[in-house]
MMTF fields as JSON, N, C-alpha, C and O atoms, coordinates in Angstrom:
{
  "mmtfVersion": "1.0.0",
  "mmtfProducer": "UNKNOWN",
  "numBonds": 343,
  "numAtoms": 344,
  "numGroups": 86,
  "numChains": 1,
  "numModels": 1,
  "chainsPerModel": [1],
  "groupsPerChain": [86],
  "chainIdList": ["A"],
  "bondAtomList": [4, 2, 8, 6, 12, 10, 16, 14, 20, 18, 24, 22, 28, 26, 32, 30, 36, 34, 40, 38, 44, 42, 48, 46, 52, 50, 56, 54, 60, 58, 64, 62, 68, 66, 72, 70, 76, 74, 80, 78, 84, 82, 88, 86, 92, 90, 96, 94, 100, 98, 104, 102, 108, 106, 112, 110, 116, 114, 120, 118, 124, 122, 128, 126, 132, 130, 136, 134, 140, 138, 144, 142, 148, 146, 152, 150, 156, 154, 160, 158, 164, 162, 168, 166, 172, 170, 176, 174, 180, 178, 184, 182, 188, 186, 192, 190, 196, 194, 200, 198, 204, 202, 208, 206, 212, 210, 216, 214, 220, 218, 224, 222, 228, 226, 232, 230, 236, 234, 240, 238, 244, 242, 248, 246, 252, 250, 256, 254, 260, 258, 264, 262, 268, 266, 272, 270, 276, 274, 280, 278, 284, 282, 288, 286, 292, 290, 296, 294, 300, 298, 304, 302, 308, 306, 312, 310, 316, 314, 320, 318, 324, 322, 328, 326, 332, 330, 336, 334, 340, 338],
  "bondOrderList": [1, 1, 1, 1, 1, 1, 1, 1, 1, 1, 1, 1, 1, 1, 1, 1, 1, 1, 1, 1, 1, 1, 1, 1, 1, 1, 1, 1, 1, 1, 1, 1, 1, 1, 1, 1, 1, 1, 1, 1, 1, 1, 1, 1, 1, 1, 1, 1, 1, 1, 1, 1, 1, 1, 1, 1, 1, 1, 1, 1, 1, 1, 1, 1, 1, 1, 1, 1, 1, 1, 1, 1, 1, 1, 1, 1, 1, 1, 1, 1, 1, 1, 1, 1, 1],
  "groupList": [{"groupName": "UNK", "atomNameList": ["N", "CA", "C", "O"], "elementList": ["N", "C", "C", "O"], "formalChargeList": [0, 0, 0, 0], "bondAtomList": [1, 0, 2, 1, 3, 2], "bondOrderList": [1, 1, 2], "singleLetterCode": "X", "chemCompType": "L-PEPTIDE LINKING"}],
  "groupTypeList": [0, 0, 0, 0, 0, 0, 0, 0, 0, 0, 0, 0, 0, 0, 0, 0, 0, 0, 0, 0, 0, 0, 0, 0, 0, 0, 0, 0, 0, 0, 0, 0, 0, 0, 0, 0, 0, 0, 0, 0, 0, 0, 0, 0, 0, 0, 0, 0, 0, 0, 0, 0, 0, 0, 0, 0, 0, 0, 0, 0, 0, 0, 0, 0, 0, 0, 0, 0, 0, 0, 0, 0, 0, 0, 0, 0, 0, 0, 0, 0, 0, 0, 0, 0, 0, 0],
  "groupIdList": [1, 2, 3, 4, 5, 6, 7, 8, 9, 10, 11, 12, 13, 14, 15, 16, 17, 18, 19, 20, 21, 22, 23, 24, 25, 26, 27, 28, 29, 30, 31, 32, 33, 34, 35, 36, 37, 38, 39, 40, 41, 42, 43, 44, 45, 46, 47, 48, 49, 50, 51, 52, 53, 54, 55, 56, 57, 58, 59, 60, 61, 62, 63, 64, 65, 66, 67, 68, 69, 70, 71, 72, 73, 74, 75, 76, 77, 78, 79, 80, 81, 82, 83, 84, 85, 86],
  "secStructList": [7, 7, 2, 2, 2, 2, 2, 2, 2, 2, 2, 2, 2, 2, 2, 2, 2, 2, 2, 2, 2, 2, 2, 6, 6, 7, 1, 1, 6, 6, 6, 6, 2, 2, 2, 2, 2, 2, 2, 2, 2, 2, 2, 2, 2, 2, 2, 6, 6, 1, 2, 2, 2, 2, 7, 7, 7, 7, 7, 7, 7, 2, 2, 2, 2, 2, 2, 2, 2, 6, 6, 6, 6, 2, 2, 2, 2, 2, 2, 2, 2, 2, 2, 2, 2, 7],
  "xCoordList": [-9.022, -8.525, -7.242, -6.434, -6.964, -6.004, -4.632, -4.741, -3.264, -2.362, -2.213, -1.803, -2.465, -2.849, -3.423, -2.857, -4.336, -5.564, -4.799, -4.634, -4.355, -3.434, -2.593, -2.639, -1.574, -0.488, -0.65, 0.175, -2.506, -2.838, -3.299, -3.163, -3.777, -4.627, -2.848, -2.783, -1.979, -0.433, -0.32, -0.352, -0.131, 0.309, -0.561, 0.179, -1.772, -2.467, -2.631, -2.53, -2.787, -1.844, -0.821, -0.909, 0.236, 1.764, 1.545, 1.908, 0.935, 0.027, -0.23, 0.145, -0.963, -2.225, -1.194, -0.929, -0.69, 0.544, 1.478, 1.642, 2.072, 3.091, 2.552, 3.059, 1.439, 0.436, 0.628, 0.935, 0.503, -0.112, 1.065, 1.232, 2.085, 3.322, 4.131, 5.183, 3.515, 4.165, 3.248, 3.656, 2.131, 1.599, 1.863, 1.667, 2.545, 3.023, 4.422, 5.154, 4.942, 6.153, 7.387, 8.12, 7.211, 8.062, 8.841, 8.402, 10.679, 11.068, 11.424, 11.853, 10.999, 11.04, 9.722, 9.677, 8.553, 7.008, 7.055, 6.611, 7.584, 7.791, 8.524, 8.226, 9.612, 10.121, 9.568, 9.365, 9.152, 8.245, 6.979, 6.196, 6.698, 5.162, 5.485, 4.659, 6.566, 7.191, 7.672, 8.406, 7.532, 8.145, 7.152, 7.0, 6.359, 4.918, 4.067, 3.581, 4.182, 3.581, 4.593, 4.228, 5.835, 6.98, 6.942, 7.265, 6.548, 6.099, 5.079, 5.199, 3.838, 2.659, 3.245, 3.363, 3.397, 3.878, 4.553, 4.009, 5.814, 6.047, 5.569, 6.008, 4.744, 4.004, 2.844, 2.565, 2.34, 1.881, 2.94, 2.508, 3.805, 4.848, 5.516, 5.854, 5.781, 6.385, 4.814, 4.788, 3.876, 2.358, 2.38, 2.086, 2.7, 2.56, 3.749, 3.752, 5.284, 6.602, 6.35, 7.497, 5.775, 5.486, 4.114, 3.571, 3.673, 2.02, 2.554, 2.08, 3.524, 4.045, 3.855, 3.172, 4.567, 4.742, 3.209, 2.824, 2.833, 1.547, 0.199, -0.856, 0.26, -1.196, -2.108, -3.036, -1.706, -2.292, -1.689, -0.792, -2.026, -2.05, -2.857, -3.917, -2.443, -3.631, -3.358, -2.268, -4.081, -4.19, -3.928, -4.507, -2.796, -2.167, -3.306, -3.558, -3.983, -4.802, -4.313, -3.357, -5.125, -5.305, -5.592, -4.994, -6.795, -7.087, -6.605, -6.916, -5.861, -5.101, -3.885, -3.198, -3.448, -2.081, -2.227, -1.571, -3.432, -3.901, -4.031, -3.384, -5.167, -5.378, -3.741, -3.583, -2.916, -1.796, -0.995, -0.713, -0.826, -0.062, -0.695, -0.037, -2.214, -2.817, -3.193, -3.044, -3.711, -3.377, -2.372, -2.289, -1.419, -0.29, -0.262, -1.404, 0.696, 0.162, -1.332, -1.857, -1.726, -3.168, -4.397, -5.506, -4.0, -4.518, -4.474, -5.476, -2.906, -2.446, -3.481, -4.056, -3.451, -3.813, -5.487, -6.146, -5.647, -7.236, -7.805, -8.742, -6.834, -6.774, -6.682, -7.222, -5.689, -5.614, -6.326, -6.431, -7.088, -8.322, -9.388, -9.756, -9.68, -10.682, -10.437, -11.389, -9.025, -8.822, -9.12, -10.025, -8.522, -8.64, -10.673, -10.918, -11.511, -12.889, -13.652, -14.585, -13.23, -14.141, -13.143, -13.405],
  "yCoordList": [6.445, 7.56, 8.052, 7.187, 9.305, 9.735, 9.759, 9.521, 10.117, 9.915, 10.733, 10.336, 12.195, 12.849, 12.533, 12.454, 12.136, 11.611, 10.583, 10.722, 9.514, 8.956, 9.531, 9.274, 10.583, 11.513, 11.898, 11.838, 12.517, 13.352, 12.382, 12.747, 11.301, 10.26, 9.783, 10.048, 9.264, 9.291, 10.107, 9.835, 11.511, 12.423, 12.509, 12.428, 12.636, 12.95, 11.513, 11.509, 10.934, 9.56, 9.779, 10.057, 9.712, 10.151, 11.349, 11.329, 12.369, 13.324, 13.073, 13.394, 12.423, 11.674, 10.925, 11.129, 10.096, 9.222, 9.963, 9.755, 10.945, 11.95, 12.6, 12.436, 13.419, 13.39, 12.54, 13.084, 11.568, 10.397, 10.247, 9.784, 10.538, 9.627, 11.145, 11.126, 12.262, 13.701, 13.581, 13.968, 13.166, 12.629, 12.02, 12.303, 10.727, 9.863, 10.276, 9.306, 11.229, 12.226, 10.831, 10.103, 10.889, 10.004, 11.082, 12.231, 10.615, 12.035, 12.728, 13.866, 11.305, 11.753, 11.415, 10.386, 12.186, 12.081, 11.084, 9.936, 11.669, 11.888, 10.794, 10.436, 10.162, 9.178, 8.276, 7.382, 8.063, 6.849, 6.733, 5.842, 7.609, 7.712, 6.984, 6.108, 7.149, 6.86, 5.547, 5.171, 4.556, 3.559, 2.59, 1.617, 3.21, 2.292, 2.15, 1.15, 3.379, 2.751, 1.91, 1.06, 1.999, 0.984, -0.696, -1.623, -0.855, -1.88, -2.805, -3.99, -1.953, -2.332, -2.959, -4.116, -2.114, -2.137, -3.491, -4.56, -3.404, -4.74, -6.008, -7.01, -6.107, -7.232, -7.872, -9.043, -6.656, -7.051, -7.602, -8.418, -7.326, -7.661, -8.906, -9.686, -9.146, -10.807, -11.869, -12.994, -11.113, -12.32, -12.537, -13.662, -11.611, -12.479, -12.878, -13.275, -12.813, -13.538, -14.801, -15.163, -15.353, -16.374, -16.947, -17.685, -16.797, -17.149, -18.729, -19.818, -18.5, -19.928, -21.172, -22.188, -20.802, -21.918, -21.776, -22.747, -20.954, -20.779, -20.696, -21.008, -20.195, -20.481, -19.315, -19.249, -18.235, -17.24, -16.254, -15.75, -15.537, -14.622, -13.22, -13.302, -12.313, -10.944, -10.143, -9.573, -10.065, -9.359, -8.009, -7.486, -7.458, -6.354, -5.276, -5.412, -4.428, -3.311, -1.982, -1.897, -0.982, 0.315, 0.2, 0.428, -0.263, -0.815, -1.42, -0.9, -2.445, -3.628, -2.778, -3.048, -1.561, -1.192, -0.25, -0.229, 0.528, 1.722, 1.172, 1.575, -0.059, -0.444, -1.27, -1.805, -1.11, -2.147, -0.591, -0.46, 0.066, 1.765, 2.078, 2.117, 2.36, 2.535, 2.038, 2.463, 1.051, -0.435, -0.764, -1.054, -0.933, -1.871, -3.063, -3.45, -3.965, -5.227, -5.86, -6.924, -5.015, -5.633, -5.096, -5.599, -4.388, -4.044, -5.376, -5.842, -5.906, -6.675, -7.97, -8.505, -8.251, -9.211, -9.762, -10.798, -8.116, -8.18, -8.78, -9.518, -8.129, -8.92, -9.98, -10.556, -10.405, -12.089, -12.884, -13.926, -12.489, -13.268, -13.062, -14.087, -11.998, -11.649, -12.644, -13.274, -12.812, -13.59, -15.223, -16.009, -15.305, -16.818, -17.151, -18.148, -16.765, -16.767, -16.686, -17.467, -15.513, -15.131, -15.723, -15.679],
  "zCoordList": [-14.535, -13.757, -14.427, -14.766, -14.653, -15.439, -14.343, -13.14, -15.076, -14.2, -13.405, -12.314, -13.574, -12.257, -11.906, -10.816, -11.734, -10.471, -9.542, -8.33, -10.328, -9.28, -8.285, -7.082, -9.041, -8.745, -7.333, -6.421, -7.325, -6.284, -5.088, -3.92, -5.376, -4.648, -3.476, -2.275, -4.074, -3.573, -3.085, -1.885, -3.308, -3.091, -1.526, -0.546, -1.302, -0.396, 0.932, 2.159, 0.379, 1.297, 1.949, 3.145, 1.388, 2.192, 3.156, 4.331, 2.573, 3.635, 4.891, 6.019, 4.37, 6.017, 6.828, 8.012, 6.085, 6.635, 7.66, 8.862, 6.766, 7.579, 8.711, 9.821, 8.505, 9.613, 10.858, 11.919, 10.793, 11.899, 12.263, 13.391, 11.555, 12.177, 12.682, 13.322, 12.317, 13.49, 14.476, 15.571, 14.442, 15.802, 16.765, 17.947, 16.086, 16.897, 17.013, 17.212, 16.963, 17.586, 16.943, 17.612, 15.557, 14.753, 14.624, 14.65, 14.399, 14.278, 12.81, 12.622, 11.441, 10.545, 9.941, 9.266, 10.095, 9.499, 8.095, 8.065, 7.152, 5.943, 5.299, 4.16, 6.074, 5.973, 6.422, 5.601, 7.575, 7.916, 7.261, 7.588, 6.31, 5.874, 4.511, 4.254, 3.504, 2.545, 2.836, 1.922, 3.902, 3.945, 3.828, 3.089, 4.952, 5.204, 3.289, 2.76, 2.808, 1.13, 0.579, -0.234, 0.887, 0.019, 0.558, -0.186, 1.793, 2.184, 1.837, 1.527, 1.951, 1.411, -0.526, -0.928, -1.013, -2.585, -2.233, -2.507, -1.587, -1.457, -1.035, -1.598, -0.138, -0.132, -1.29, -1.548, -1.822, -3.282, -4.448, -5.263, -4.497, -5.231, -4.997, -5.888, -3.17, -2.668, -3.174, -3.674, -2.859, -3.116, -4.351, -4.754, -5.165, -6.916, -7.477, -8.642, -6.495, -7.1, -6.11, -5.846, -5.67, -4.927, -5.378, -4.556, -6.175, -6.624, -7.207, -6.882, -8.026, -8.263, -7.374, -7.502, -6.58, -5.452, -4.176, -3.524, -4.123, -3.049, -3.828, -3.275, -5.351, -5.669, -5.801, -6.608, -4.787, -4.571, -5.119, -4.442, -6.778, -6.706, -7.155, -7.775, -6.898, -6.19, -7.906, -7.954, -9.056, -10.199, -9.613, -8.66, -10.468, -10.718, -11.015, -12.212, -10.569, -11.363, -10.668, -9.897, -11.071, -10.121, -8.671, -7.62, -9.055, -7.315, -6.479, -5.407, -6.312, -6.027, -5.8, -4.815, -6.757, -6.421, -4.999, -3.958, -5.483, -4.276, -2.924, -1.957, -2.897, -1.798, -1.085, 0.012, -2.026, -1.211, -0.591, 0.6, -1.23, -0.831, 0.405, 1.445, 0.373, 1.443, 2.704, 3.85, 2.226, 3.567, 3.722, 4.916, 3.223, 3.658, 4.144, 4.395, 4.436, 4.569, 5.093, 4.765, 5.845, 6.049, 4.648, 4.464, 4.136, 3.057, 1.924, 1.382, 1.694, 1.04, 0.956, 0.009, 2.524, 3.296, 3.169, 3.071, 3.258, 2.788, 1.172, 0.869, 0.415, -1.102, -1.495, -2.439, -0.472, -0.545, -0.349, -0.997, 0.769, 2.008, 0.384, -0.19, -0.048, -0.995, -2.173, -2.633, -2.725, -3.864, -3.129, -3.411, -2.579, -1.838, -1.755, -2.436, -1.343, -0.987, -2.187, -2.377, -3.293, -4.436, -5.475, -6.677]
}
């Protein structure tokens, strides 16, 4: 997937995000939508600086990065459960 494609795939996420969260009469959409992907990112990031000591960790790809932006921790969570089983 080229780097626009990513660009737009982000781009349209934070979207939806901001969306849901002027729904939910958040009073900054945009900011809370931008947090929830920085979170997610981060829990992919605490699971493989901790792989050391726990064993578990979730390979870095495209996918793995998207699904952690998009899901967010339960996204994360889901990767893990997936790496842990397969």
């Amino acid at each position: 997937m080229p780097v626009w494609g990513i660009g737009i795939v982000l781009l349209f996420t934070l979207l939806v995000f901001a969306v849901v969260h002027f729904a939910a009469k958040n009073k900054r959409p945009f900011k809370r939508a931008f947090i929830s992907m920085c979170i997610g990112l981060g829990a992919l990031v605490l699971i493989n600086l901790s792989s050391g000591f726990t064993g578990v960790k979730i390979p870095v790809s495209l996918l793995s990065v998207l699904v952690s932006v998009i899901g967010g921790v339960p996204g994360v969570t889901l990767l893990m459960f997936l790496d842990l089983f397969f």
